[in-house]
């Protein structure tokens, strides 16, 4: 039975006149959305994909696992076909949560993967707003593929809403990382801070460093800790992928600072206190995912500017009472102005145990839809 | 097969010469310990109990659910016998994590329940140190019951270690409760604090109030919020069990303060800043479980004195940046002195979702065993 999605009970922005989705496609999209949430946030959005045959049987489920790994479409096609297997998929449909990209990035364009697999039908949720990657649907239609879109567009958009914001604003996706006590201290009164959190948390932090394109700290952190700012394994060896090491602030970083003398994509000091300027410059340099590593002033500056898309809190089961707070002034004076977040977390959920610590993951709370104007106005 | 526990691989303080436990008893004690952890902390310890028959078959599993509810022994006997059922249990064994009490409290003595049930054998883990309740084993032996103890004593002791501390120190068991943002603020810069946490968290807090014997706040909280300090249901009706309402501090609480004019066990102001004095006085008044509800100074005073046995943190997914911190000075100046806690939580684990909030439960970390003196000294 085919039915217009508008009548399916799903609350979607669908042009029902042109886009009619089968029950199997609706179920497949729900599966694809769930699969997408198994990924990791960053330069790329969470994307899931499902291939169903003509009678609606699920043939394969795939998802994207973060920048540098296959896109969801390639993942699901690989799972179904392996390497080199041939199969007639002209009557099959790939159901994917984002418009297939038409862009040669670190991986090939998904449009080509779909054409190579011989898939005859594409259903996707939401258009890709990312200029270099957009146009996938048109490309596929030109090649004779049956393409429909808009199924569960709202859910797909919502799942990646901060990624859409970052793309729209032309800036990197920003992850902030706090490593704090239960009472939100990142150093004791005498400045001692090594280590607030467990070795497992610190190793997780290095895993994140190995996933992002750049990390930024303030000059105060450089002066206090002289960090290398590299991604390292537990045994101290450097990870294959290293982030750009960025310091923001006016005080000139010493020529001997450790962060200046590491391998990988290099070191840059940006002489500004303005997070927006940092993001604009890093976007210009091709940074898709930035991680903020503090200290308090840098954390607070990005948060106060509304420029954090993901907040990761390593929470040690300890108390200090006094010492350096994880944050400082966010420009908030009364409770009504409090920043609203919500627990997020994809692969492992919003709370993960890392040795003695908890890892909490948050994203900015959804802004409530504007009130409907009074009738008659 | 009977075997001495010392050879079972369990690391226990057992007098193997006198106390020999069967495999079935060992397994039953493990089950009893797990059942105990389904309870709630407070004036009474966590206790679990299992009844096994002569061939080791488990007949029933029970546990204590908190002050005012049946003890684990009564619970497991009720589960097995219901009301009024007769059954020959002379060859059966009740395996319990704490010495059966010999005390008429809010519930009858467990020794009598065991005798009434006709149980012929008792195995327990650890002696009851609580003077009015102790002596249960002797009483049972006098009545001809076969009583053995010490099986998994270390685990049973460890599970309730803060309760043992409170009993030894002759003071109430103390729960501290923080309701804070991720950055550990309990009010914004202008003092606004209603409400930092969700209605679900606040309701949970009322459930706790309905379980403890007393709650304490500082005079500052009375002045700032004029709270009633009663346990109330979501619809505002008062819970059947109300705590004693305690204010500590020197500033005289106004005659019209709401906390003075509620039902239940009453109101008391203690003119001291010393948590130990508060606990001594409340112990004298028969308070077995005290909850500290702040503000920062009171929280910090009890924590700094090492007089908190359980810490509950309602964590709202919000940020304030500045404002009143949940804690202040704990007398800690450097990271090595940080208070070490560990995630606890019995019924629901250390992390619970309460609407948009997380509820985190902690207990003081186990103090490492003192280093073994060097050989030959």
XYZ file of C-alpha atoms in Angstrom:
754
model
C 0.000 0.000 0.000
C 1.306 3.392 -0.914
C 0.222 6.314 1.108
C 1.043 9.940 1.361
C 3.320 10.507 4.291
C 1.089 13.296 5.442
C -1.448 10.671 6.410
C 0.986 8.318 8.113
C 0.943 9.947 11.479
C 4.481 11.239 11.010
C 4.777 14.957 11.358
C 6.851 15.852 8.343
C 7.296 18.630 5.873
C 6.364 16.656 2.823
C 4.913 17.831 -0.421
C 2.351 15.075 -0.462
C 1.257 15.918 -3.980
C 4.585 14.858 -5.446
C 6.209 12.694 -2.798
C 4.373 9.563 -1.813
C 6.173 7.071 0.354
C 5.420 3.413 0.967
C 5.100 1.910 4.423
C 8.367 0.075 3.768
C 10.107 3.336 2.951
C 8.768 4.933 6.114
C 10.011 2.036 8.246
C 13.341 2.072 6.399
C 13.754 5.790 7.105
C 13.086 5.201 10.801
C 15.783 2.510 10.719
C 18.147 4.839 8.867
C 17.618 7.579 11.460
C 18.394 5.123 14.262
C 21.489 3.905 12.416
C 22.628 7.507 11.886
C 22.657 8.027 15.641
C 25.334 5.339 15.932
C 27.814 7.751 14.389
C 29.902 10.529 15.880
C 29.344 14.234 15.577
C 31.818 16.467 13.848
C 32.635 17.975 10.480
C 30.079 15.679 8.877
C 26.442 15.194 9.886
C 25.056 11.960 11.288
C 23.695 10.001 8.322
C 22.110 6.573 8.068
C 21.042 4.584 5.024
C 18.987 1.462 4.341
C 18.594 -0.484 1.106
C 15.257 -2.213 0.566
C 14.190 -4.345 -2.353
C 11.034 -3.884 -4.402
C 8.855 -5.740 -1.906
C 10.238 -3.755 1.016
C 12.621 -6.343 2.437
C 15.600 -4.733 4.141
C 18.773 -5.767 2.318
C 21.324 -3.769 4.324
C 21.691 -1.011 6.925
C 24.611 1.404 7.092
C 25.742 4.648 8.626
C 28.533 7.183 8.595
C 31.183 6.887 11.308
C 32.727 10.356 11.122
C 34.996 12.410 8.913
C 37.403 10.353 6.837
C 35.243 7.218 6.908
C 32.790 6.126 4.174
C 29.550 8.032 3.880
C 26.385 6.186 4.839
C 25.509 5.431 1.220
C 28.918 3.888 0.541
C 28.743 2.022 3.843
C 25.379 0.420 3.139
C 26.333 -0.428 -0.457
C 29.595 -2.012 0.738
C 27.702 -4.020 3.295
C 25.304 -5.298 0.654
C 27.685 -5.889 -2.221
C 31.037 -6.342 -0.510
C 33.821 -5.790 -2.990
C 33.031 -6.657 -6.574
C 29.800 -8.592 -6.100
C 27.246 -7.870 -8.840
C 23.536 -7.830 -8.195
C 20.606 -6.236 -9.992
C 19.435 -3.376 -7.758
C 17.440 -1.503 -10.402
C 14.188 -2.172 -8.529
C 15.749 -1.580 -5.086
C 15.641 1.696 -3.164
C 18.290 3.349 -1.028
C 16.640 5.269 1.815
C 19.003 7.825 3.313
C 18.628 10.563 5.911
C 20.501 13.238 3.892
C 20.690 14.037 0.191
C 23.534 12.009 -1.350
C 26.593 14.173 -1.854
C 27.943 15.081 -5.242
C 31.389 15.939 -4.019
C 34.838 14.377 -4.193
C 36.063 14.833 -0.642
C 38.222 12.428 1.332
C 35.806 9.806 -0.031
C 34.202 9.650 -3.498
C 30.821 11.205 -4.300
C 27.863 9.168 -3.097
C 25.998 9.878 -6.309
C 28.659 7.861 -8.155
C 28.507 5.022 -5.610
C 24.721 4.832 -6.112
C 25.081 4.814 -9.900
C 27.868 2.214 -9.774
C 25.701 -0.044 -7.586
C 22.889 0.227 -10.128
C 20.333 1.375 -7.574
C 17.192 2.514 -9.369
C 15.514 4.505 -6.611
C 16.571 7.004 -3.977
C 14.515 8.357 -1.078
C 16.146 10.914 1.188
C 14.992 13.034 4.086
C 16.588 16.425 3.818
C 18.600 18.417 1.265
C 22.348 18.763 1.739
C 22.934 22.475 2.377
C 26.700 22.209 2.065
C 27.572 24.027 -1.152
C 30.389 21.831 -2.432
C 28.371 18.662 -1.761
C 24.904 19.787 -2.865
C 23.266 18.975 -6.160
C 23.311 15.216 -5.631
C 19.598 14.791 -6.279
C 19.772 16.676 -9.579
C 22.764 14.678 -10.681
C 20.982 11.399 -9.923
C 17.795 12.512 -11.722
C 19.847 13.435 -14.767
C 21.185 9.888 -14.739
C 17.642 8.508 -14.754
C 17.327 7.561 -11.101
C 13.923 7.935 -9.445
C 14.603 10.385 -6.587
C 12.114 11.499 -3.932
C 12.778 13.549 -0.806
C 11.237 15.031 2.314
C 10.413 11.829 4.197
C 10.924 12.548 7.921
C 12.786 15.689 6.975
C 12.070 17.278 10.326
C 13.598 14.431 12.332
C 16.646 14.302 10.065
C 17.108 18.047 10.321
C 16.625 18.014 14.074
C 19.137 15.230 14.658
C 21.816 17.330 12.955
C 20.473 20.739 13.775
C 23.796 22.110 15.049
C 25.576 20.821 11.969
C 23.040 22.681 9.833
C 23.668 25.812 11.899
C 27.434 25.523 11.407
C 27.049 25.003 7.661
C 24.627 27.909 7.376
C 26.972 30.158 9.350
C 29.972 29.053 7.288
C 32.041 27.944 10.253
C 33.455 24.720 11.743
C 31.335 22.436 13.928
C 32.532 23.227 17.456
C 32.986 20.769 20.312
C 33.851 22.119 23.751
C 35.444 19.839 26.281
C 35.428 20.346 30.037
C 37.353 18.112 32.448
C 36.003 18.967 35.855
C 35.102 17.895 39.367
C 31.461 17.454 40.419
C 31.621 21.043 41.682
C 32.907 22.170 38.261
C 36.476 23.022 39.154
C 39.276 22.537 36.622
C 42.129 23.339 38.993
C 42.645 23.593 42.747
C 43.238 26.901 44.501
C 47.002 26.615 43.990
C 46.540 25.980 40.263
C 47.277 22.255 40.391
C 45.206 20.426 37.773
C 47.130 17.310 36.738
C 45.045 15.349 36.787
C 41.490 16.208 37.645
C 40.166 13.381 35.487
C 41.080 9.740 35.007
C 43.553 8.291 32.543
C 40.570 6.819 30.694
C 39.025 10.275 30.295
C 42.317 11.723 29.142
C 42.701 8.917 26.624
C 39.167 9.579 25.349
C 40.144 13.202 24.954
C 43.106 12.134 22.834
C 40.748 10.027 20.722
C 38.694 13.171 20.112
C 41.842 15.102 19.206
C 42.562 12.421 16.637
C 39.132 12.984 15.093
C 38.910 16.783 14.873
C 40.645 19.090 12.392
C 41.851 21.612 14.955
C 42.024 22.249 18.688
C 42.203 25.654 20.298
C 43.431 26.773 23.708
C 44.127 30.167 25.211
C 47.552 31.621 25.804
C 46.979 31.097 29.529
C 46.797 27.332 29.035
C 50.035 27.413 27.027
C 51.769 29.380 29.784
C 50.367 27.211 32.592
C 50.754 23.720 31.105
C 52.925 24.027 27.955
C 50.861 21.281 26.300
C 51.928 19.557 23.079
C 48.312 19.596 21.794
C 48.817 16.393 19.844
C 46.628 13.291 19.730
C 48.438 10.426 21.393
C 47.704 6.801 22.207
C 47.894 5.496 25.779
C 51.521 4.482 25.199
C 52.422 8.028 24.153
C 52.766 7.366 20.427
C 51.200 9.959 18.159
C 47.937 9.112 16.434
C 47.925 8.935 12.617
C 45.608 11.927 12.316
C 46.726 15.080 14.103
C 44.746 18.297 14.574
C 45.910 21.768 13.702
C 47.153 23.315 16.967
C 45.604 26.728 17.520
C 46.280 29.233 20.277
C 44.103 32.317 20.600
C 45.039 35.421 22.553
C 47.349 38.394 22.470
C 50.314 37.219 24.531
C 52.917 35.939 22.084
C 53.471 32.198 22.472
C 57.098 31.531 23.299
C 59.294 30.248 20.474
C 60.136 27.242 22.626
C 56.519 26.316 23.460
C 55.925 22.593 22.971
C 52.835 23.191 20.807
C 55.031 24.918 18.195
C 57.293 21.914 17.788
C 55.102 18.956 16.900
C 54.330 17.183 13.641
C 51.022 17.091 11.819
C 49.253 20.024 10.220
C 51.100 22.592 12.299
C 50.651 25.419 14.757
C 48.989 28.780 14.473
C 48.457 31.635 16.900
C 45.450 33.858 16.238
C 45.834 37.265 17.870
C 42.234 37.755 18.901
C 39.850 37.179 21.780
C 36.868 36.900 19.447
C 35.627 33.335 18.902
C 33.867 34.363 15.685
C 37.164 35.579 14.242
C 38.828 32.314 15.201
C 36.085 30.320 13.497
C 36.162 32.460 10.352
C 39.912 32.035 10.015
C 39.769 28.288 10.665
C 36.915 27.872 8.185
C 39.091 29.664 5.640
C 41.807 27.122 6.400
C 39.419 24.228 5.757
C 38.774 23.242 9.373
C 35.433 21.409 9.555
C 35.564 20.394 13.222
C 37.167 22.371 16.036
C 37.592 21.278 19.636
C 37.952 23.876 22.386
C 40.174 22.721 25.214
C 40.027 25.732 27.524
C 40.799 27.281 29.880
C 37.823 28.942 31.521
C 37.994 32.183 29.535
C 38.130 30.467 26.159
C 35.364 28.027 27.123
C 33.178 30.870 28.342
C 33.895 33.073 25.311
C 32.722 30.416 22.831
C 29.748 29.444 24.978
C 28.680 33.050 25.570
C 28.806 33.640 21.809
C 26.522 30.638 21.198
C 29.268 29.035 19.131
C 29.411 25.586 20.748
C 27.565 22.765 18.997
C 28.527 19.933 21.330
C 29.628 20.016 24.954
C 31.548 17.105 26.441
C 32.014 17.053 30.212
C 34.402 14.633 31.834
C 33.108 14.528 35.394
C 35.481 13.239 38.066
C 33.835 11.988 41.301
C 35.789 14.503 43.337
C 35.173 17.799 45.103
C 37.480 20.777 45.473
C 35.188 23.455 46.915
C 37.345 26.272 45.597
C 39.795 26.675 42.707
C 39.412 27.582 39.061
C 35.842 27.159 37.784
C 35.359 25.420 34.424
C 33.561 28.489 33.135
C 33.331 32.120 33.929
C 31.125 34.974 32.825
C 28.626 34.001 30.134
C 26.884 37.361 30.328
C 24.061 35.794 32.346
C 22.662 37.657 35.329
C 19.365 35.905 36.074
C 18.065 32.355 35.887
C 15.745 33.015 32.943
C 18.828 33.652 30.828
C 20.481 30.318 31.689
C 21.809 28.482 28.662
C 19.567 25.529 27.929
C 21.202 22.320 26.761
C 20.055 18.752 26.440
C 21.776 15.449 26.939
C 23.055 14.102 23.658
C 25.479 11.355 22.864
C 25.292 9.097 19.872
C 27.280 5.851 20.032
C 27.220 5.479 23.804
C 24.348 7.665 24.946
C 24.654 10.821 27.019
C 26.452 9.169 29.931
C 29.478 6.927 29.622
C 31.718 5.499 32.342
C 35.406 6.201 31.808
C 37.148 4.514 34.707
C 36.108 6.441 37.813
C 34.708 9.325 35.746
C 31.482 9.957 33.889
C 31.514 11.405 30.390
C 28.453 13.547 29.732
C 27.561 14.782 26.260
C 25.225 17.694 25.591
C 23.962 19.716 22.664
C 22.200 23.074 22.694
C 18.532 22.585 23.456
C 16.178 22.961 20.561
C 14.930 26.487 20.339
C 11.148 26.349 20.792
C 9.267 27.141 17.595
C 8.160 30.789 17.531
C 4.632 31.231 18.780
C 2.047 31.213 16.028
C 0.846 34.765 15.359
C -2.624 35.369 16.657
C -5.289 34.494 14.124
C -6.419 37.321 11.934
C -3.162 39.233 12.222
C 30.639 -30.481 49.170
C 31.444 -28.385 52.152
C 34.506 -26.277 52.062
C 36.139 -23.643 54.169
C 35.437 -20.258 52.723
C 39.121 -19.444 52.920
C 39.663 -21.862 50.059
C 36.738 -20.731 47.944
C 38.505 -17.925 46.194
C 36.476 -15.322 48.127
C 38.605 -12.907 50.055
C 36.888 -12.907 53.431
C 37.678 -12.567 57.058
C 36.512 -15.971 58.104
C 37.577 -18.105 60.991
C 37.865 -21.188 58.831
C 38.349 -23.443 61.851
C 34.834 -22.825 63.107
C 32.926 -21.455 60.162
C 32.630 -23.720 57.164
C 30.254 -22.724 54.430
C 28.744 -24.811 51.658
C 28.841 -23.816 48.016
C 25.094 -23.226 48.207
C 25.564 -20.854 51.144
C 28.267 -18.961 49.282
C 26.044 -18.555 46.221
C 23.105 -17.583 48.447
C 25.206 -14.886 50.137
C 26.182 -13.479 46.744
C 22.489 -13.360 45.878
C 21.684 -11.722 49.216
C 24.342 -9.055 48.646
C 22.895 -8.290 45.212
C 19.377 -8.136 46.676
C 20.582 -5.797 49.411
C 21.727 -3.316 46.766
C 18.115 -2.978 45.604
C 17.359 -1.050 48.780
C 17.789 2.595 49.683
C 20.395 4.104 51.943
C 19.494 5.811 55.160
C 19.037 5.182 58.853
C 19.206 1.448 58.186
C 21.901 -0.443 56.302
C 21.311 -2.235 53.010
C 20.493 -5.846 53.888
C 19.551 -8.830 51.750
C 18.470 -12.325 52.732
C 17.967 -15.664 50.993
C 16.355 -18.844 52.316
C 17.725 -22.115 50.979
C 16.562 -25.627 51.787
C 18.805 -28.479 52.940
C 19.901 -29.364 49.413
C 20.721 -25.743 48.576
C 17.641 -24.889 46.519
C 16.742 -21.216 46.786
C 13.293 -20.905 48.359
C 13.013 -17.103 48.531
C 14.990 -13.872 48.163
C 14.279 -10.686 50.094
C 15.751 -7.329 51.015
C 15.159 -4.285 53.156
C 13.578 -1.273 51.455
C 14.451 1.450 53.953
C 13.501 2.677 57.400
C 9.952 1.808 58.409
C 9.684 -1.154 56.025
C 10.275 -4.825 56.981
C 13.831 -5.940 57.593
C 15.334 -8.310 55.024
C 14.714 -11.357 57.236
C 11.027 -10.519 57.657
C 10.769 -9.728 53.959
C 12.208 -13.047 52.809
C 10.151 -15.005 55.357
C 6.982 -13.194 54.250
C 7.772 -13.963 50.648
C 8.215 -17.644 51.449
C 5.405 -18.174 53.923
C 2.983 -15.394 53.124
C 0.645 -14.828 56.019
C -0.092 -17.847 58.138
C 1.274 -20.607 55.908
C 3.050 -23.354 57.858
C 6.041 -25.208 56.512
C 8.833 -27.186 58.163
C 11.953 -25.036 57.800
C 14.016 -26.765 60.484
C 16.500 -28.007 57.881
C 16.452 -24.760 55.882
C 18.961 -21.911 56.240
C 18.446 -18.183 56.133
C 21.508 -16.487 54.643
C 21.607 -12.787 55.476
C 24.139 -10.026 54.942
C 23.888 -8.609 58.493
C 23.398 -10.187 61.903
C 19.642 -10.468 62.581
C 18.524 -7.718 64.934
C 17.292 -8.389 68.431
C 15.458 -5.129 68.748
C 11.869 -3.976 68.795
C 12.017 -0.910 66.558
C 9.358 0.231 64.136
C 9.277 -3.443 63.107
C 9.608 -6.515 65.340
C 12.952 -8.176 66.113
C 14.221 -10.398 63.304
C 15.350 -13.013 65.813
C 11.699 -13.570 66.698
C 10.658 -13.732 63.037
C 13.300 -16.418 62.451
C 12.171 -18.401 65.484
C 8.498 -18.048 64.512
C 9.258 -19.330 61.024
C 11.003 -22.359 62.524
C 14.210 -21.793 60.583
C 16.904 -24.128 61.927
C 19.999 -22.460 60.520
C 21.319 -18.931 60.145
C 24.348 -17.782 58.197
C 25.178 -14.090 58.268
C 28.006 -11.943 56.958
C 28.791 -9.283 59.495
C 27.893 -8.464 63.102
C 25.368 -5.735 63.801
C 27.328 -2.980 65.584
C 24.235 -1.031 66.533
C 23.936 -1.377 70.320
C 20.161 -1.606 70.686
C 19.942 -4.155 67.873
C 23.022 -6.282 68.593
C 23.015 -9.635 70.335
C 20.808 -11.340 67.757
C 23.221 -14.208 67.156
C 23.505 -14.986 70.865
C 19.755 -14.907 71.269
C 19.290 -17.340 68.362
C 21.982 -19.700 69.684
C 20.298 -19.728 73.075
C 17.150 -20.826 71.325
C 18.996 -23.731 69.727
C 19.475 -22.319 66.230
C 22.674 -23.213 64.361
C 24.294 -19.828 63.692
C 27.444 -19.181 61.691
C 28.899 -15.846 60.589
C 31.684 -14.180 58.644
C 30.786 -15.326 55.138
C 31.672 -12.465 52.742
C 31.950 -10.176 55.716
C 34.233 -7.815 53.857
C 31.774 -7.262 50.987
C 28.865 -6.805 53.391
C 30.845 -4.331 55.463
C 32.049 -2.469 52.379
C 28.567 -2.124 50.904
C 27.418 -0.330 54.069
C 30.695 1.195 55.086
C 29.303 4.692 55.620
C 26.454 3.306 57.717
C 29.026 1.513 59.889
C 30.927 4.797 60.209
C 27.786 6.646 61.294
C 26.909 3.945 63.860
C 30.460 3.902 65.186
C 30.491 7.682 65.479
C 27.072 7.703 67.129
C 25.488 10.084 64.639
C 22.793 10.054 61.932
C 23.496 8.795 58.431
C 23.887 11.991 56.381
C 22.689 12.588 52.835
C 23.647 15.854 51.135
C 21.628 17.042 48.186
C 22.812 19.495 45.543
C 20.546 20.850 42.806
C 22.861 22.476 40.326
C 23.704 23.373 36.749
C 26.439 21.536 34.841
C 28.789 24.301 35.961
C 27.731 23.720 39.576
C 25.732 26.872 40.211
C 22.734 26.838 42.536
C 21.591 30.393 41.798
C 22.224 33.016 39.122
C 24.194 36.190 39.815
C 21.041 38.030 40.916
C 20.149 35.258 43.359
C 17.343 33.738 41.258
C 17.208 29.974 41.769
C 13.611 28.867 41.206
C 13.995 26.579 39.556
C 17.421 25.359 38.584
C 16.225 21.769 38.332
C 13.206 20.073 36.801
C 9.879 19.371 38.453
C 10.808 15.680 38.370
C 13.997 16.379 40.327
C 12.128 18.502 42.831
C 9.548 15.761 43.266
C 12.337 13.238 43.828
C 13.721 15.549 46.454
C 10.340 15.545 48.189
C 10.361 11.744 48.073
C 13.702 11.844 49.893
C 12.275 14.274 52.447
C 9.516 11.765 53.073
C 12.104 9.097 53.833
C 14.526 10.901 56.153
C 14.048 11.759 59.813
C 15.247 15.351 59.545
C 16.358 17.958 57.038
C 18.672 20.842 57.779
C 19.195 24.166 56.053
C 21.090 27.297 56.991
C 19.499 30.523 58.159
C 20.465 32.040 54.808
C 18.197 29.616 52.980
C 15.323 30.464 55.335
C 15.842 34.174 54.709
C 16.239 33.793 50.951
C 13.487 31.255 50.162
C 11.283 30.929 53.285
C 10.804 27.217 52.540
C 8.197 25.071 54.309
C 10.685 22.151 54.520
C 7.901 19.594 54.284
C 7.664 16.504 52.076
C 4.926 17.033 49.529
C 3.469 15.092 46.623
C 3.330 16.550 43.125
C -0.183 17.867 43.819
C 1.061 19.754 46.892
C -0.462 17.452 49.512
C 1.788 16.587 52.426
C 3.345 13.132 52.534
C 2.379 10.824 55.425
C 5.904 10.847 56.870
C 7.360 14.294 57.548
C 10.944 15.090 58.589
C 11.983 17.180 61.559
C 12.719 20.669 60.178
C 16.110 21.890 61.370
C 17.749 25.256 60.808
C 21.346 25.791 61.862
C 22.986 29.172 62.353
C 23.027 32.141 64.666
C 20.527 34.512 63.052
C 17.211 33.980 64.803
C 14.597 32.513 62.464
C 11.633 34.842 62.246
C 8.542 33.842 64.221
C 6.554 33.977 60.986
C 8.934 31.759 58.969
C 6.992 29.100 57.070
C 9.201 26.294 58.411
C 7.998 27.069 61.952
C 4.359 26.557 61.047
C 4.016 23.112 59.537
C 2.776 19.808 60.873
C 4.843 16.709 61.470
C 7.589 16.276 64.037
C 8.244 19.986 64.314
C 10.842 22.666 63.921
C 14.100 23.313 65.725
C 16.778 25.924 65.345
C 20.280 24.915 66.444
C 22.429 27.940 67.241
C 25.712 26.612 65.912
C 27.812 26.532 62.769
C 29.371 23.213 63.738
C 28.012 20.215 61.824
C 29.243 17.817 64.529
C 27.157 19.648 67.128
C 24.121 19.449 64.879
C 24.604 15.703 64.411
C 25.136 15.100 68.138
C 21.954 16.940 69.002
C 19.923 15.218 66.302
C 21.260 11.816 67.352
C 20.136 12.622 70.864
C 16.691 13.342 69.432
C 16.604 9.953 67.715
C 17.312 11.123 64.157
C 18.764 8.209 62.195
C 18.894 9.861 58.765
C 19.520 13.531 58.061
C 19.345 15.291 54.711
C 21.293 18.499 54.150
C 19.558 20.870 51.778
C 22.031 23.745 51.670
C 22.920 26.454 50.914
C 26.580 26.463 49.913
C 27.963 27.175 53.380
C 26.038 24.380 55.053
C 26.874 21.929 52.261
C 30.527 22.846 52.458
C 30.640 22.716 56.269
C 29.352 19.136 56.408
C 31.510 18.039 53.467
C 34.641 19.670 54.859
C 34.048 17.892 58.171
C 33.820 14.520 56.390
C 30.280 14.142 57.699
C 28.450 13.292 54.472
C 27.737 9.622 53.781
C 25.808 10.027 50.545
C 25.846 12.836 48.000
C 22.963 13.290 45.588
C 23.434 15.721 42.728
C 20.521 16.812 40.587
C 22.248 18.047 37.458
C 20.285 20.322 35.154
C 21.509 20.516 31.538
C 22.020 24.263 31.835
C 24.905 26.696 32.238
C 25.045 29.920 34.187
C 28.756 30.816 34.083
C 28.517 32.889 37.232
C 26.249 32.934 40.296
C 26.259 31.073 43.569
C 28.423 27.929 43.513
C 26.972 24.747 45.024
C 29.912 24.567 47.404
C 32.475 26.863 48.834
C 35.627 26.435 50.851
C 36.325 22.812 51.823
C 39.736 23.684 53.228
C 41.380 22.281 50.087
C 44.263 24.164 48.506
C 45.857 21.656 46.161
C 44.643 18.824 43.942
C 46.144 16.059 46.105
C 43.699 17.058 48.839
C 40.617 16.755 46.603
C 37.804 14.813 48.221
C 37.534 11.415 46.558
C 34.065 10.004 45.985
C 32.695 7.190 43.906
C 29.466 6.732 41.985
C 26.951 4.884 44.095
C 23.243 4.400 43.682
C 21.337 1.318 44.661
C 17.887 0.872 43.105
C 18.556 2.843 39.946
C 22.331 2.924 39.629
C 24.505 6.018 39.935
C 22.784 7.903 37.102
C 19.061 8.357 36.740
C 17.114 10.524 34.303
C 14.616 12.850 35.966
C 12.940 14.672 33.109
C 15.609 16.885 31.560
C 17.950 16.396 34.534
C 20.354 13.695 35.617
C 20.413 12.469 39.197
C 23.900 11.391 40.245
C 24.535 9.508 43.486
C 27.931 9.274 45.150
C 29.449 7.899 48.317
C 32.845 8.659 49.840
C 35.507 6.601 48.110
C 36.869 3.700 50.038
C 39.917 4.707 51.985
C 42.810 2.602 50.668
C 43.980 -0.020 53.169
C 47.034 1.179 55.066
C 50.269 -0.018 53.493
C 51.579 -3.248 54.978
C 54.547 -2.495 57.258
C 57.849 -3.486 55.711
C 58.780 -7.083 56.511
C 60.928 -7.541 59.557
C 59.744 -4.373 61.247
